[in-house]
PDB file of C-alpha atoms in Angstrom:
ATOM      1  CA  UNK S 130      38.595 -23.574  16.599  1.00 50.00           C
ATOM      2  CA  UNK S 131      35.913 -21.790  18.261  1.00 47.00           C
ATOM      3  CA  UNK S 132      36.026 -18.841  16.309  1.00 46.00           C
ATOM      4  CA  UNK S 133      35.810 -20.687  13.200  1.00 50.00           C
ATOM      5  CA  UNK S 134      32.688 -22.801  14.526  1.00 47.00           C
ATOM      6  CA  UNK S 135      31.240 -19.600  15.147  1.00 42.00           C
ATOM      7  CA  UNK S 136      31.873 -17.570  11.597  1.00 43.00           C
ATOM      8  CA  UNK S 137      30.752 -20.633  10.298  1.00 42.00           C
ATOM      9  CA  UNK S 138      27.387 -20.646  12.641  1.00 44.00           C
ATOM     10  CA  UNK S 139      27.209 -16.798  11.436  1.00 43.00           C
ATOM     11  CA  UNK S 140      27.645 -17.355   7.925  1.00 42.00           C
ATOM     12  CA  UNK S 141      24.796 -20.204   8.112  1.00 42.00           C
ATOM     13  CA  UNK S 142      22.319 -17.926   9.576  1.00 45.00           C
ATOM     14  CA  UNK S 143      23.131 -15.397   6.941  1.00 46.00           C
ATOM     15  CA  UNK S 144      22.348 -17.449   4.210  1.00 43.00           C
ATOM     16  CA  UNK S 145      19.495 -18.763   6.081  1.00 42.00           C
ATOM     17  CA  UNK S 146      17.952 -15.156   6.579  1.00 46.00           C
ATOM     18  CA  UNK S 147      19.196 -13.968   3.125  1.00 42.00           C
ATOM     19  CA  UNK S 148      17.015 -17.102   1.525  1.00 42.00           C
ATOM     20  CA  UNK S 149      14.206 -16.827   3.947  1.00 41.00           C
ATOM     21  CA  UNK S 150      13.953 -13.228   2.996  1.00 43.00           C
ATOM     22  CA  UNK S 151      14.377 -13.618  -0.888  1.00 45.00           C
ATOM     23  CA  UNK S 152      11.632 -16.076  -1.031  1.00 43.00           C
ATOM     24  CA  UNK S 153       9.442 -14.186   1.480  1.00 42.00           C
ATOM     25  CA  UNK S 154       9.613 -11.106  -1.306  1.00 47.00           C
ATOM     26  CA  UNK S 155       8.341 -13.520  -4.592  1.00 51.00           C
ATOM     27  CA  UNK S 156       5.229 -14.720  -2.596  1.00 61.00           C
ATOM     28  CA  UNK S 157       2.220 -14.188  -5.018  1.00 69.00           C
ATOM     29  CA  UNK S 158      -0.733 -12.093  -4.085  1.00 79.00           C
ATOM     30  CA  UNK S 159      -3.935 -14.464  -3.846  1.00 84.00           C
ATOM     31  CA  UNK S 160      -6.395 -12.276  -6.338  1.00 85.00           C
ATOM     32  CA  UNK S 161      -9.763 -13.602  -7.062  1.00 87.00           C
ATOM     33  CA  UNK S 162     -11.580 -13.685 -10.471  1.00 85.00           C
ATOM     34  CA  UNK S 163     -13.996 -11.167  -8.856  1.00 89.00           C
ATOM     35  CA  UNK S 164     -11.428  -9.344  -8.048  1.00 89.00           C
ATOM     36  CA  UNK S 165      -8.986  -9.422 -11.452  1.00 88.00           C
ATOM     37  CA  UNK S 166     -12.292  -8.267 -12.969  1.00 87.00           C
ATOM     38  CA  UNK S 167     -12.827  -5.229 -10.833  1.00 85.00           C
ATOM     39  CA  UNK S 168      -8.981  -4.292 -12.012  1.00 88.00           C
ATOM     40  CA  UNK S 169     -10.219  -4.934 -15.690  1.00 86.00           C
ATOM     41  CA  UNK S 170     -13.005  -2.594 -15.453  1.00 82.00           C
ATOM     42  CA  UNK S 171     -13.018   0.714 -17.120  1.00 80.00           C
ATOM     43  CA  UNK S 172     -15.651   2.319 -15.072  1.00 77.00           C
ATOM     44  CA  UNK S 173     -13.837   5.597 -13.779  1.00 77.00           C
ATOM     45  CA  UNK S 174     -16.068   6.899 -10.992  1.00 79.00           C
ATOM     46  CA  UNK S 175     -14.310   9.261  -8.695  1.00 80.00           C
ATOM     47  CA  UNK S 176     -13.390   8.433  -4.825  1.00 83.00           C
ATOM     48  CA  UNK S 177     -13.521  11.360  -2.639  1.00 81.00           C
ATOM     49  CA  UNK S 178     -11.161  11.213   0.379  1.00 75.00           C
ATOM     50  CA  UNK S 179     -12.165  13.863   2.675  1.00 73.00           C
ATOM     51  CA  UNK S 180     -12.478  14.858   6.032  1.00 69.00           C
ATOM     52  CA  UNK S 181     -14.697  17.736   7.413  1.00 71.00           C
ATOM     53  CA  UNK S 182     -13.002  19.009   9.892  1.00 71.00           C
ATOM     54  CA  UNK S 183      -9.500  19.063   8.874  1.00 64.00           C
ATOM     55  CA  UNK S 184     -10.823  20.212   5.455  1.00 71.00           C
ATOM     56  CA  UNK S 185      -8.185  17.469   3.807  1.00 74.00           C
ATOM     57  CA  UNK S 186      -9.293  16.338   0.280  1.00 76.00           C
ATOM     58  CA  UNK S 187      -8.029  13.961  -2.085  1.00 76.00           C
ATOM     59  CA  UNK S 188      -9.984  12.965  -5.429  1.00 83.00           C
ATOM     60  CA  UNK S 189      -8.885   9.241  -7.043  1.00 84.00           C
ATOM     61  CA  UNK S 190     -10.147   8.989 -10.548  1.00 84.00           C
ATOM     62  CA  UNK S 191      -8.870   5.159 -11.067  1.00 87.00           C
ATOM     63  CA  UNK S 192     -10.857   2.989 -13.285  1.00 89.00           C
ATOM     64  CA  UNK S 193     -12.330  -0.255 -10.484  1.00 92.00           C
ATOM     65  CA  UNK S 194     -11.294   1.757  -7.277  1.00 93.00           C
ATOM     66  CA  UNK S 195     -14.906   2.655  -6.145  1.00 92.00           C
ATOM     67  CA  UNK S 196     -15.957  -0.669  -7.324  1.00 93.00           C
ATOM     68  CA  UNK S 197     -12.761  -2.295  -5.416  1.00 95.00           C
ATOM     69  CA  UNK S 198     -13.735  -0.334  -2.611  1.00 95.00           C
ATOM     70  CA  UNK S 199     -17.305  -0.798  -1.889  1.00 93.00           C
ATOM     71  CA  UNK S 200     -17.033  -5.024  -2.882  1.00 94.00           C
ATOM     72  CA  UNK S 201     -13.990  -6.081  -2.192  1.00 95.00           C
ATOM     73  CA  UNK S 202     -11.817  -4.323   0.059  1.00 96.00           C
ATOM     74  CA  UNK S 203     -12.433  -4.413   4.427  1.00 96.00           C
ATOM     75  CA  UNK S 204     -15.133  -2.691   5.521  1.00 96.00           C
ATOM     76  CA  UNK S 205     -14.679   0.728   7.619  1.00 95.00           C
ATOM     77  CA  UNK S 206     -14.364  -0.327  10.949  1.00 95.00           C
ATOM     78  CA  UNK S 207     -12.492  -2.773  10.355  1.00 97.00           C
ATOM     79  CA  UNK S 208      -8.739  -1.361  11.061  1.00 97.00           C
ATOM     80  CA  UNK S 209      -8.269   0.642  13.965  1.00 97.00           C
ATOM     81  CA  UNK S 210      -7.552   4.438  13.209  1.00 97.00           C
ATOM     82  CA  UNK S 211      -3.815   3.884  14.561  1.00 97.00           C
ATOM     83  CA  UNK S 212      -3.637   0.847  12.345  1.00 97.00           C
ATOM     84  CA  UNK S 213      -4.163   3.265   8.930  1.00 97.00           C
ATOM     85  CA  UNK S 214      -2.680   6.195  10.223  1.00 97.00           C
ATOM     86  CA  UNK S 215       0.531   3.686  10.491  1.00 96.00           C
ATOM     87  CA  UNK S 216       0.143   2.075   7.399  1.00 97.00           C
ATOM     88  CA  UNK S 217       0.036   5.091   5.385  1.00 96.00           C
ATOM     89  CA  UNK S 218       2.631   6.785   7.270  1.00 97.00           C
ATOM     90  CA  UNK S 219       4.899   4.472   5.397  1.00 97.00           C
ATOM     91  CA  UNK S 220       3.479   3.677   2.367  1.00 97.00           C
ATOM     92  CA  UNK S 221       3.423   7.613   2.047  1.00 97.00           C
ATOM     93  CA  UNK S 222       7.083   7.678   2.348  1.00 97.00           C
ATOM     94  CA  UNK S 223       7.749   4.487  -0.270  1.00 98.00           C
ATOM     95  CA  UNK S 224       5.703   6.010  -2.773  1.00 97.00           C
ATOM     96  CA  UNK S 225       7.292   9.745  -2.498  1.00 98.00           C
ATOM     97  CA  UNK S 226      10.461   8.312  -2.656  1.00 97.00           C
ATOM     98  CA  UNK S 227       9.226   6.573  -6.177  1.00 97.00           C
ATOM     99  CA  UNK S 228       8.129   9.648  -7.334  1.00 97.00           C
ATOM    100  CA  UNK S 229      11.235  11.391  -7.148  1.00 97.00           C
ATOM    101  CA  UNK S 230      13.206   8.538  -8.892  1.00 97.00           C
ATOM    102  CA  UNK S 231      11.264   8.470 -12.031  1.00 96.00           C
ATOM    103  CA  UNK S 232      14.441   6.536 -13.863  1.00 96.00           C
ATOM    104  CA  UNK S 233      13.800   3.974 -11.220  1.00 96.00           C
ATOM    105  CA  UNK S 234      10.149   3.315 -11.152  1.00 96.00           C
ATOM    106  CA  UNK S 235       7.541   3.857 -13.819  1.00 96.00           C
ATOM    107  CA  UNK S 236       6.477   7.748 -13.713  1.00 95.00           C
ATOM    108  CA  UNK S 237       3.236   6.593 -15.258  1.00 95.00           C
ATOM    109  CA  UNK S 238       2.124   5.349 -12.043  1.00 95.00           C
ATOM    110  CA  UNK S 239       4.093   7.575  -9.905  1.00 96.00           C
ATOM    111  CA  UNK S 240       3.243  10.539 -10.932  1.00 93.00           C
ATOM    112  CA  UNK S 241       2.532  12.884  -8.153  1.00 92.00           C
ATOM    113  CA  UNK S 242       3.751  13.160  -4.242  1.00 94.00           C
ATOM    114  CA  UNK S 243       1.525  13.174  -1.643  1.00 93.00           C
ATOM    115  CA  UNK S 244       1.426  15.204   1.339  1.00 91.00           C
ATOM    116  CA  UNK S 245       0.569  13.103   4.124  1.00 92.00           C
ATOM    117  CA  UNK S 246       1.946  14.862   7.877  1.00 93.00           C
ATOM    118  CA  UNK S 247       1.728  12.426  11.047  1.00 92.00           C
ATOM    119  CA  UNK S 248       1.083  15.426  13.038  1.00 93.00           C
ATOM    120  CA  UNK S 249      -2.070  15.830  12.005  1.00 91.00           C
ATOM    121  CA  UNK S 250      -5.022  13.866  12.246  1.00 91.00           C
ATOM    122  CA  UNK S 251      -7.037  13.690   9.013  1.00 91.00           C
ATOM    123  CA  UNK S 252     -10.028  11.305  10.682  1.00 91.00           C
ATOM    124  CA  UNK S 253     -10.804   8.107  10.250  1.00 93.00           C
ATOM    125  CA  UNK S 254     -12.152   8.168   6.661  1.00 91.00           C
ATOM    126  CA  UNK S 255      -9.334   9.846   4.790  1.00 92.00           C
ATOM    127  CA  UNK S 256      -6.942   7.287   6.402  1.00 94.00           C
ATOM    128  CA  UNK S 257      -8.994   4.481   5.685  1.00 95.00           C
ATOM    129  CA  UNK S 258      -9.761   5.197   1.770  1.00 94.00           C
ATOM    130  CA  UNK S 259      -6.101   6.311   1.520  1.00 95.00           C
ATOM    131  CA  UNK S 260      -4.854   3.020   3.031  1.00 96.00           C
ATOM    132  CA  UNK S 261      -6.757   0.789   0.725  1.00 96.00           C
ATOM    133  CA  UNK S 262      -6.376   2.636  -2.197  1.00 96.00           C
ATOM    134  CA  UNK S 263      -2.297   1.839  -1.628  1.00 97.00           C
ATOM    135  CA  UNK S 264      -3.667  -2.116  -1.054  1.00 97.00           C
ATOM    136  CA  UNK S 265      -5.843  -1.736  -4.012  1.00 96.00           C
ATOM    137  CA  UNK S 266      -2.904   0.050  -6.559  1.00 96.00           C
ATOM    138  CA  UNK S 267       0.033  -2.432  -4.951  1.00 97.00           C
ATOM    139  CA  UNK S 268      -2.405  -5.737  -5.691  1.00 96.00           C
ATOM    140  CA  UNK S 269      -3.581  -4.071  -9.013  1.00 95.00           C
ATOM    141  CA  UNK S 270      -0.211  -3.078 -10.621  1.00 95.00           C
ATOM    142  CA  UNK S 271       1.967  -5.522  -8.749  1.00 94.00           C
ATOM    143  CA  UNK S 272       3.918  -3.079  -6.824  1.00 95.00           C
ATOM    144  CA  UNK S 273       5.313  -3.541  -2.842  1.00 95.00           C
ATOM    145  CA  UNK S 274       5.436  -0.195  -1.261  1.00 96.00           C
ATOM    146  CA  UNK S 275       6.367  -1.667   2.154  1.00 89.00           C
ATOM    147  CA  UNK S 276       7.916  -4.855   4.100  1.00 90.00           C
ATOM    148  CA  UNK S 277       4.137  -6.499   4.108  1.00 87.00           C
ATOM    149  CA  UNK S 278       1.728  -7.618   1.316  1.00 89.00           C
ATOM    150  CA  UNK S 279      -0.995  -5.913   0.108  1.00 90.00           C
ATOM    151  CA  UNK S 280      -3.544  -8.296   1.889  1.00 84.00           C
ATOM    152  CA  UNK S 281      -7.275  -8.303   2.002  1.00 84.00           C
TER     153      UNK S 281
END
Protein backbone atom coordinates (compact mmCIF):
# COMPACT_ATOMS: atom_id res chain seq x y z
CA UNK A 1 0.00 0.00 0.00
CA UNK A 2 2.70 2.31 0.73
CA UNK A 3 4.58 1.79 -2.22
CA UNK A 4 1.71 2.40 -4.35
CA UNK A 5 0.82 5.78 -2.40
CA UNK A 6 4.19 6.67 -3.14
CA UNK A 7 4.52 5.85 -7.19
CA UNK A 8 1.42 7.48 -7.20
CA UNK A 9 2.87 10.73 -5.16
CA UNK A 10 5.90 10.33 -7.79
CA UNK A 11 3.94 10.11 -10.78
CA UNK A 12 1.89 13.36 -9.57
CA UNK A 13 4.93 15.40 -9.21
CA UNK A 14 6.04 14.28 -12.60
CA UNK A 15 3.23 15.47 -14.32
CA UNK A 16 3.24 18.43 -12.18
CA UNK A 17 6.94 19.36 -13.20
CA UNK A 18 6.45 18.06 -16.80
CA UNK A 19 3.33 20.77 -17.10
CA UNK A 20 4.99 23.42 -15.07
CA UNK A 21 7.91 23.12 -17.38
CA UNK A 22 5.95 22.90 -20.78
CA UNK A 23 4.11 26.00 -20.02
CA UNK A 24 7.16 27.78 -18.54
CA UNK A 25 8.82 27.21 -22.31
CA UNK A 26 5.54 28.96 -24.41
CA UNK A 27 5.74 32.16 -22.21
CA UNK A 28 5.74 35.12 -24.74
CA UNK A 29 8.47 37.67 -24.81
CA UNK A 30 6.94 41.20 -23.75
CA UNK A 31 8.32 43.36 -26.99
CA UNK A 32 7.37 46.92 -27.23
CA UNK A 33 6.24 48.84 -30.39
CA UNK A 34 9.54 50.77 -29.98
CA UNK A 35 11.10 47.92 -29.88
CA UNK A 36 9.29 45.64 -32.89
CA UNK A 37 10.27 48.77 -34.85
CA UNK A 38 13.94 48.74 -34.11
CA UNK A 39 13.71 44.83 -35.44
CA UNK A 40 11.87 46.28 -38.60
CA UNK A 41 14.53 48.65 -39.40
CA UNK A 42 16.86 48.19 -42.24
CA UNK A 43 19.55 50.47 -41.08
CA UNK A 44 22.73 48.11 -41.13
CA UNK A 45 25.37 50.01 -39.16
CA UNK A 46 28.13 47.82 -37.93
CA UNK A 47 28.77 46.92 -34.02
CA UNK A 48 32.30 46.51 -33.17
CA UNK A 49 32.98 44.10 -30.27
CA UNK A 50 36.45 44.59 -29.24
CA UNK A 51 38.73 44.63 -26.56
CA UNK A 52 42.23 46.31 -26.51
CA UNK A 53 44.09 44.35 -24.68
CA UNK A 54 43.18 40.93 -25.52
CA UNK A 55 43.08 42.16 -29.16
CA UNK A 56 39.52 40.05 -29.50
CA UNK A 57 37.28 41.44 -32.32
CA UNK A 58 34.00 40.65 -33.51
CA UNK A 59 32.08 42.86 -36.25
CA UNK A 60 27.90 42.42 -36.23
CA UNK A 61 26.49 43.82 -39.38
CA UNK A 62 22.62 43.19 -38.30
CA UNK A 63 20.09 45.57 -39.55
CA UNK A 64 18.50 47.44 -35.74
CA UNK A 65 21.42 45.99 -33.56
CA UNK A 66 23.26 49.38 -32.99
CA UNK A 67 19.95 50.98 -32.79
CA UNK A 68 18.73 48.02 -30.29
CA UNK A 69 21.77 48.58 -28.53
CA UNK A 70 22.20 52.15 -27.80
CA UNK A 71 17.94 52.59 -27.03
CA UNK A 72 16.78 49.73 -25.88
CA UNK A 73 18.91 47.23 -24.44
CA UNK A 74 20.65 47.71 -20.41
CA UNK A 75 23.07 50.06 -20.18
CA UNK A 76 26.92 49.00 -19.59
CA UNK A 77 27.24 48.74 -16.10
CA UNK A 78 24.49 47.30 -15.62
CA UNK A 79 25.45 43.35 -15.41
CA UNK A 80 28.33 42.47 -13.52
CA UNK A 81 31.35 41.19 -15.69
CA UNK A 82 30.79 37.54 -14.11
CA UNK A 83 27.14 37.92 -14.94
CA UNK A 84 28.06 38.17 -19.05
CA UNK A 85 30.99 36.20 -18.97
CA UNK A 86 28.31 33.42 -17.63
CA UNK A 87 25.69 34.17 -19.84
CA UNK A 88 27.64 33.86 -22.89
CA UNK A 89 29.50 30.97 -21.74
CA UNK A 90 26.31 29.16 -22.47
CA UNK A 91 24.62 30.79 -24.99
CA UNK A 92 28.06 30.23 -26.84
CA UNK A 93 27.66 26.60 -26.47
CA UNK A 94 23.63 26.54 -27.59
CA UNK A 95 24.34 28.40 -30.55
CA UNK A 96 27.58 26.22 -31.73
CA UNK A 97 25.71 23.33 -31.20
CA UNK A 98 22.94 24.94 -33.79
CA UNK A 99 25.44 25.58 -36.10
CA UNK A 100 26.60 22.23 -36.52
CA UNK A 101 23.01 20.80 -36.93
CA UNK A 102 22.02 22.83 -39.84
CA UNK A 103 19.04 20.06 -40.66
CA UNK A 104 17.87 21.01 -37.24
CA UNK A 105 17.88 24.72 -37.03
CA UNK A 106 17.73 27.30 -39.78
CA UNK A 107 21.47 27.72 -41.26
CA UNK A 108 20.33 31.16 -42.32
CA UNK A 109 20.65 32.34 -38.92
CA UNK A 110 23.19 29.97 -37.77
CA UNK A 111 25.60 30.38 -39.91
CA UNK A 112 28.94 30.61 -38.31
CA UNK A 113 30.54 29.23 -34.79
CA UNK A 114 31.94 31.34 -32.49
CA UNK A 115 34.97 31.01 -30.56
CA UNK A 116 34.30 32.10 -27.20
CA UNK A 117 37.16 30.33 -24.40
CA UNK A 118 36.25 30.83 -20.54
CA UNK A 119 39.85 30.92 -19.92
CA UNK A 120 40.31 34.00 -21.13
CA UNK A 121 39.10 37.22 -20.22
CA UNK A 122 37.98 39.35 -23.19
CA UNK A 123 36.96 42.62 -20.81
CA UNK A 124 34.02 43.91 -19.97
CA UNK A 125 32.87 45.35 -23.33
CA UNK A 126 33.20 42.37 -25.62
CA UNK A 127 31.14 40.36 -23.05
CA UNK A 128 28.65 42.86 -22.66
CA UNK A 129 27.87 43.63 -26.56
CA UNK A 130 28.19 39.85 -27.12
CA UNK A 131 25.62 39.09 -24.39
CA UNK A 132 22.99 41.40 -25.68
CA UNK A 133 23.44 40.83 -29.08
CA UNK A 134 22.30 36.91 -28.11
CA UNK A 135 19.17 38.88 -26.07
CA UNK A 136 18.69 41.06 -29.00
CA UNK A 137 18.83 37.96 -31.95
CA UNK A 138 16.75 35.41 -29.40
CA UNK A 139 13.86 38.36 -28.85
CA UNK A 140 14.24 39.37 -32.59
CA UNK A 141 13.96 35.94 -34.35
CA UNK A 142 12.14 34.12 -31.60
CA UNK A 143 14.80 31.74 -30.73
CA UNK A 144 15.74 30.30 -26.85
CA UNK A 145 19.37 29.60 -26.72
CA UNK A 146 19.24 28.80 -22.97
CA UNK A 147 16.88 27.71 -19.88
CA UNK A 148 16.00 31.70 -19.34
CA UNK A 149 14.27 34.35 -21.54
CA UNK A 150 15.77 36.81 -23.41
CA UNK A 151 14.72 39.64 -20.92
CA UNK A 152 15.35 43.32 -20.93
Amino acid sequence: MKKRILSLLVAFMAAFGLLVSCSAQKEALDISNEEQAVFNSQEEKEVEIKDEESEYEIIIIEPGFYTWLQSIARPEGYYSQSFLENRNQLLVMEWNRRVVQPGNFNPNLYMFQIDYDPNIDYGYEVNYKLYNYFVYFQRKYKQRLGPFLPRI
